[in-house]
Amino acid sequence: MRTGVLFIHGFTGAPFEVQPFVNFMKRETDWVIAVPTLPGHGITLSLGKATAESWMMEAELAMRKLQAEVDRVVVVGFSMGGLIAMYLSLRYPVAKLVLLSAAAKYISPRNLLGDMGIMLKESITKNYSPNTFYHLYNYKLTNTPPQATIEFLRIVKMVEPYYGLITAPVCIVQGAKDGIVPFSTADHLFKVLGSSEKELIRSDYGKHHICYSDDSEEWFAKVLEFIKKQ
């Protein structure tokens, strides 16, 4: 039975957000991997005319294309991509659903301010750490139109009423140090999703870009075990 894995990146993001996990999957399996870029996203943002519907449709098109190539599809969604992954699981047969830092609830002010403080300090000293994504966040702050944020919030509202109808086996991965999505979000999803098979993995070192956490290789392996489990 041939397996395909569809990775969906986050709001204002790009495939690089999940690339370490993609690389792990390619190394450890012979599965078919698909990582689309949602409209208006990518390294150069152009979100002025992008809509929630366009993002969801792009994910659907990638889903249908992958379905035509494999026997079973696993969907992995990061941040906003987690919401889109849940949406897909309501409309298509999904063998396993993996939610990474899923943005069902967002902004943990205390942690976010802490992260911003580090980034501000580094912007002054020019001592950039590769995992803070300072340059990326700085670019996003000046290139994300308010309407795009409204479209993101529309996806949150569209999917939320249907959590209980999701029945695909689900693995939720959440970072304890996430400054965007509080850990309580993962607990909430674990309780309300209708899936009978659920697993919650806590990354003690994980911030929002959890695929770049110091313990990522550990939870990559746990998620792979979950996906392979019959």
mmCIF file of C-alpha atoms in Angstrom:
data_model
loop_
_atom_site.group_PDB
_atom_site.id
_atom_site.type_symbol
_atom_site.label_atom_id
_atom_site.label_comp_id
_atom_site.label_asym_id
_atom_site.label_seq_id
_atom_site.Cartn_x
_atom_site.Cartn_y
_atom_site.Cartn_z
ATOM 1 C CA MET A 1 0.000 0.000 0.000
ATOM 2 C CA ARG A 2 1.541 3.276 -1.128
ATOM 3 C CA THR A 3 1.469 6.204 1.324
ATOM 4 C CA GLY A 4 1.472 9.901 0.515
ATOM 5 C CA VAL A 5 2.070 12.751 2.957
ATOM 6 C CA LEU A 6 0.653 16.226 2.356
ATOM 7 C CA PHE A 7 2.387 18.984 4.344
ATOM 8 C CA ILE A 8 0.622 22.345 4.715
ATOM 9 C CA HIS A 9 2.575 25.372 5.954
ATOM 10 C CA GLY A 10 1.321 28.229 8.116
ATOM 11 C CA PHE A 11 -0.066 31.747 7.692
ATOM 12 C CA THR A 12 2.452 34.109 5.996
ATOM 13 C CA GLY A 13 4.785 31.098 5.810
ATOM 14 C CA ALA A 14 6.210 28.763 3.201
ATOM 15 C CA PRO A 15 7.341 25.129 2.855
ATOM 16 C CA PHE A 16 10.570 25.916 4.750
ATOM 17 C CA GLU A 17 8.502 25.903 7.973
ATOM 18 C CA VAL A 18 8.066 22.127 7.707
ATOM 19 C CA GLN A 19 11.232 21.353 5.713
ATOM 20 C CA PRO A 20 13.134 19.599 8.546
ATOM 21 C CA PHE A 21 10.219 17.184 8.984
ATOM 22 C CA VAL A 22 9.961 16.725 5.217
ATOM 23 C CA ASN A 23 13.676 15.883 5.096
ATOM 24 C CA PHE A 24 13.220 13.373 7.930
ATOM 25 C CA MET A 25 10.322 11.683 6.113
ATOM 26 C CA LYS A 26 12.301 11.456 2.885
ATOM 27 C CA ARG A 27 15.211 9.930 4.778
ATOM 28 C CA GLU A 28 13.188 7.400 6.741
ATOM 29 C CA THR A 29 10.500 6.378 4.194
ATOM 30 C CA ASP A 30 9.855 5.915 0.502
ATOM 31 C CA TRP A 31 6.544 7.755 0.708
ATOM 32 C CA VAL A 32 5.309 10.330 -1.790
ATOM 33 C CA ILE A 33 5.676 13.829 -0.294
ATOM 34 C CA ALA A 34 3.713 16.920 -1.376
ATOM 35 C CA VAL A 35 4.413 20.413 0.007
ATOM 36 C CA PRO A 36 2.338 23.052 -1.815
ATOM 37 C CA THR A 37 2.799 26.790 -1.365
ATOM 38 C CA LEU A 38 -0.496 28.509 -0.567
ATOM 39 C CA PRO A 39 -1.517 31.501 -2.764
ATOM 40 C CA GLY A 40 0.217 34.741 -1.788
ATOM 41 C CA HIS A 41 2.685 32.898 0.434
ATOM 42 C CA GLY A 42 6.318 31.976 -0.040
ATOM 43 C CA ILE A 43 9.567 33.807 0.579
ATOM 44 C CA THR A 44 8.141 36.933 -1.083
ATOM 45 C CA LEU A 45 4.720 37.598 0.410
ATOM 46 C CA SER A 46 1.928 38.908 -1.805
ATOM 47 C CA LEU A 47 -1.167 38.546 0.349
ATOM 48 C CA GLY A 48 -3.124 41.584 -0.829
ATOM 49 C CA LYS A 49 -5.654 39.583 -2.856
ATOM 50 C CA ALA A 50 -5.378 36.193 -1.141
ATOM 51 C CA THR A 51 -8.473 34.743 0.527
ATOM 52 C CA ALA A 52 -9.279 31.938 2.928
ATOM 53 C CA GLU A 53 -11.061 30.150 0.097
ATOM 54 C CA SER A 54 -8.006 30.339 -2.168
ATOM 55 C CA TRP A 55 -5.792 28.796 0.521
ATOM 56 C CA MET A 56 -8.233 25.989 1.219
ATOM 57 C CA MET A 57 -8.767 25.307 -2.483
ATOM 58 C CA GLU A 58 -5.026 25.076 -3.117
ATOM 59 C CA ALA A 59 -4.783 22.516 -0.309
ATOM 60 C CA GLU A 60 -7.719 20.596 -1.805
ATOM 61 C CA LEU A 61 -6.093 20.516 -5.237
ATOM 62 C CA ALA A 62 -2.880 19.177 -3.715
ATOM 63 C CA MET A 63 -4.920 16.609 -1.797
ATOM 64 C CA ARG A 64 -6.710 15.378 -4.931
ATOM 65 C CA LYS A 65 -3.454 15.178 -6.886
ATOM 66 C CA LEU A 66 -1.808 13.138 -4.133
ATOM 67 C CA GLN A 67 -4.857 10.871 -3.806
ATOM 68 C CA ALA A 68 -4.482 9.961 -7.475
ATOM 69 C CA GLU A 69 -0.894 8.789 -6.884
ATOM 70 C CA VAL A 70 -1.179 6.798 -3.638
ATOM 71 C CA ASP A 71 -3.424 4.427 -1.676
ATOM 72 C CA ARG A 72 -3.539 6.336 1.622
ATOM 73 C CA VAL A 73 -2.936 9.994 2.467
ATOM 74 C CA VAL A 74 -1.528 11.430 5.685
ATOM 75 C CA VAL A 75 -2.014 15.175 6.212
ATOM 76 C CA VAL A 76 0.436 17.207 8.292
ATOM 77 C CA GLY A 77 -0.547 20.801 9.041
ATOM 78 C CA PHE A 78 1.559 23.472 10.741
ATOM 79 C CA SER A 79 -0.091 26.439 12.509
ATOM 80 C CA MET A 80 -2.835 27.699 10.135
ATOM 81 C CA GLY A 81 -2.010 24.653 8.049
ATOM 82 C CA GLY A 82 -3.286 22.570 10.954
ATOM 83 C CA LEU A 83 -6.710 24.163 10.562
ATOM 84 C CA ILE A 84 -6.664 23.491 6.833
ATOM 85 C CA ALA A 85 -5.571 19.900 7.524
ATOM 86 C CA MET A 86 -8.595 19.454 9.805
ATOM 87 C CA TYR A 87 -10.823 20.900 7.081
ATOM 88 C CA LEU A 88 -9.430 18.384 4.584
ATOM 89 C CA SER A 89 -10.054 15.512 7.006
ATOM 90 C CA LEU A 90 -13.733 16.460 7.033
ATOM 91 C CA ARG A 91 -13.971 16.296 3.236
ATOM 92 C CA TYR A 92 -11.583 13.512 2.216
ATOM 93 C CA PRO A 93 -10.440 10.124 3.544
ATOM 94 C CA VAL A 94 -7.376 10.878 5.698
ATOM 95 C CA ALA A 95 -5.449 7.902 7.063
ATOM 96 C CA LYS A 96 -3.697 9.948 9.777
ATOM 97 C CA LEU A 97 -3.887 13.612 10.756
ATOM 98 C CA VAL A 98 -0.864 15.377 12.279
ATOM 99 C CA LEU A 99 -1.293 18.843 13.794
ATOM 100 C CA LEU A 100 1.858 20.880 14.521
ATOM 101 C CA SER A 101 1.392 24.052 16.605
ATOM 102 C CA ALA A 102 -2.169 24.155 15.258
ATOM 103 C CA ALA A 103 -3.518 27.709 15.479
ATOM 104 C CA ALA A 104 -6.954 26.902 16.858
ATOM 105 C CA LYS A 105 -6.211 29.493 19.543
ATOM 106 C CA TYR A 106 -3.358 31.926 19.180
ATOM 107 C CA ILE A 107 -1.118 34.445 20.899
ATOM 108 C CA SER A 108 0.311 33.625 24.276
ATOM 109 C CA PRO A 109 1.261 37.239 25.142
ATOM 110 C CA ARG A 110 3.831 36.436 27.832
ATOM 111 C CA ASN A 111 5.874 34.051 25.664
ATOM 112 C CA LEU A 112 5.462 36.195 22.565
ATOM 113 C CA LEU A 113 6.807 39.262 24.375
ATOM 114 C CA GLY A 114 9.725 37.186 25.596
ATOM 115 C CA ASP A 115 10.540 36.082 22.065
ATOM 116 C CA MET A 116 10.166 39.625 20.759
ATOM 117 C CA GLY A 117 12.497 40.874 23.492
ATOM 118 C CA ILE A 118 15.166 38.420 22.353
ATOM 119 C CA MET A 119 14.687 39.436 18.733
ATOM 120 C CA LEU A 120 14.860 43.151 19.633
ATOM 121 C CA LYS A 121 18.087 42.604 21.547
ATOM 122 C CA GLU A 122 19.571 40.704 18.626
ATOM 123 C CA SER A 123 18.497 43.412 16.189
ATOM 124 C CA ILE A 124 20.620 45.856 18.200
ATOM 125 C CA THR A 125 23.638 43.605 18.688
ATOM 126 C CA LYS A 126 23.305 42.027 15.215
ATOM 127 C CA ASN A 127 23.807 38.687 16.917
ATOM 128 C CA TYR A 128 21.149 36.697 15.082
ATOM 129 C CA SER A 129 20.370 33.147 16.107
ATOM 130 C CA PRO A 130 19.182 30.965 13.175
ATOM 131 C CA ASN A 131 16.156 29.720 15.091
ATOM 132 C CA THR A 132 14.661 33.102 16.037
ATOM 133 C CA PHE A 133 13.716 33.912 12.424
ATOM 134 C CA TYR A 134 14.262 37.603 13.233
ATOM 135 C CA HIS A 135 14.607 38.722 9.627
ATOM 136 C CA LEU A 136 11.535 36.739 8.622
ATOM 137 C CA TYR A 137 9.314 38.176 11.360
ATOM 138 C CA ASN A 138 10.568 41.679 10.653
ATOM 139 C CA TYR A 139 9.641 41.237 6.981
ATOM 140 C CA LYS A 140 6.228 39.797 7.833
ATOM 141 C CA LEU A 141 5.375 42.699 10.144
ATOM 142 C CA THR A 142 5.739 45.135 7.261
ATOM 143 C CA ASN A 143 4.342 42.988 4.434
ATOM 144 C CA THR A 144 1.175 41.395 5.847
ATOM 145 C CA PRO A 145 -1.942 43.471 5.038
ATOM 146 C CA PRO A 146 -4.685 43.579 7.702
ATOM 147 C CA GLN A 147 -7.141 41.921 5.300
ATOM 148 C CA ALA A 148 -4.925 38.836 5.116
ATOM 149 C CA THR A 149 -5.089 38.485 8.892
ATOM 150 C CA ILE A 150 -8.883 38.717 8.681
ATOM 151 C CA GLU A 151 -8.833 35.892 6.120
ATOM 152 C CA PHE A 152 -6.771 33.769 8.507
ATOM 153 C CA LEU A 153 -9.290 34.421 11.298
ATOM 154 C CA ARG A 154 -12.067 33.371 8.917
ATOM 155 C CA ILE A 155 -10.448 29.941 8.605
ATOM 156 C CA VAL A 156 -10.316 29.648 12.393
ATOM 157 C CA LYS A 157 -14.047 30.405 12.609
ATOM 158 C CA MET A 158 -14.969 28.155 9.672
ATOM 159 C CA VAL A 159 -13.315 25.042 11.078
ATOM 160 C CA GLU A 160 -13.995 25.453 14.807
ATOM 161 C CA PRO A 161 -17.667 24.323 14.813
ATOM 162 C CA TYR A 162 -16.717 20.977 13.270
ATOM 163 C CA TYR A 163 -13.938 19.756 15.604
ATOM 164 C CA GLY A 164 -16.226 17.108 17.048
ATOM 165 C CA LEU A 165 -16.941 15.684 13.576
ATOM 166 C CA ILE A 166 -13.273 14.952 12.865
ATOM 167 C CA THR A 167 -12.722 11.201 13.197
ATOM 168 C CA ALA A 168 -9.326 10.591 11.541
ATOM 169 C CA PRO A 169 -6.650 9.274 13.930
ATOM 170 C CA VAL A 170 -4.850 12.418 15.088
ATOM 171 C CA CYS A 171 -1.437 13.203 16.525
ATOM 172 C CA ILE A 172 -1.028 16.674 18.056
ATOM 173 C CA VAL A 173 2.462 18.121 18.567
ATOM 174 C CA GLN A 174 2.840 21.307 20.591
ATOM 175 C CA GLY A 175 5.827 23.232 21.882
ATOM 176 C CA ALA A 176 5.913 24.174 25.557
ATOM 177 C CA LYS A 177 7.605 27.485 24.675
ATOM 178 C CA ASP A 178 5.354 28.459 21.767
ATOM 179 C CA GLY A 179 4.907 32.237 21.803
ATOM 180 C CA ILE A 180 2.118 32.270 19.219
ATOM 181 C CA VAL A 181 -0.114 29.310 20.109
ATOM 182 C CA PRO A 182 -0.429 28.498 23.841
ATOM 183 C CA PHE A 183 0.007 24.898 24.951
ATOM 184 C CA SER A 184 -3.587 24.915 26.237
ATOM 185 C CA THR A 185 -4.644 24.883 22.574
ATOM 186 C CA ALA A 186 -3.268 21.364 22.151
ATOM 187 C CA ASP A 187 -5.067 20.210 25.303
ATOM 188 C CA HIS A 188 -8.296 21.741 24.000
ATOM 189 C CA LEU A 189 -8.000 20.034 20.616
ATOM 190 C CA PHE A 190 -7.159 16.719 22.245
ATOM 191 C CA LYS A 191 -10.384 16.912 24.255
ATOM 192 C CA VAL A 192 -12.799 18.159 21.586
ATOM 193 C CA LEU A 193 -11.703 16.361 18.406
ATOM 194 C CA GLY A 194 -14.041 13.478 17.616
ATOM 195 C CA SER A 195 -11.224 11.042 16.795
ATOM 196 C CA SER A 196 -11.188 7.849 18.852
ATOM 197 C CA GLU A 197 -7.424 7.472 18.294
ATOM 198 C CA LYS A 198 -5.506 10.489 19.604
ATOM 199 C CA GLU A 199 -1.964 11.212 20.727
ATOM 200 C CA LEU A 200 -0.526 14.396 22.218
ATOM 201 C CA ILE A 201 3.229 14.971 22.037
ATOM 202 C CA ARG A 202 4.811 17.772 24.056
ATOM 203 C CA SER A 203 8.051 19.333 22.834
ATOM 204 C CA ASP A 204 9.709 20.801 25.926
ATOM 205 C CA TYR A 205 12.018 22.958 23.802
ATOM 206 C CA GLY A 206 9.604 23.767 20.996
ATOM 207 C CA LYS A 207 8.686 27.319 20.088
ATOM 208 C CA HIS A 208 6.151 28.065 17.371
ATOM 209 C CA HIS A 209 8.362 26.898 14.506
ATOM 210 C CA ILE A 210 8.381 23.497 16.110
ATOM 211 C CA CYS A 211 10.083 21.678 13.238
ATOM 212 C CA TYR A 212 13.221 23.613 14.224
ATOM 213 C CA SER A 213 13.074 22.707 17.927
ATOM 214 C CA ASP A 214 16.128 21.199 19.603
ATOM 215 C CA ASP A 215 14.199 17.997 20.256
ATOM 216 C CA SER A 216 12.629 17.788 16.792
ATOM 217 C CA GLU A 217 14.323 14.522 15.799
ATOM 218 C CA GLU A 218 12.790 12.875 18.887
ATOM 219 C CA TRP A 219 9.225 13.862 18.111
ATOM 220 C CA PHE A 220 9.696 13.306 14.365
ATOM 221 C CA ALA A 221 10.336 9.653 15.225
ATOM 222 C CA LYS A 222 7.292 9.486 17.512
ATOM 223 C CA VAL A 223 5.028 10.937 14.828
ATOM 224 C CA LEU A 224 6.380 8.511 12.253
ATOM 225 C CA GLU A 225 5.634 5.636 14.628
ATOM 226 C CA PHE A 226 2.089 6.983 15.040
ATOM 227 C CA ILE A 227 1.600 7.198 11.276
ATOM 228 C CA LYS A 228 2.867 3.660 10.707
ATOM 229 C CA LYS A 229 0.719 2.181 13.469
ATOM 230 C CA GLN A 230 -2.198 0.186 12.076
#
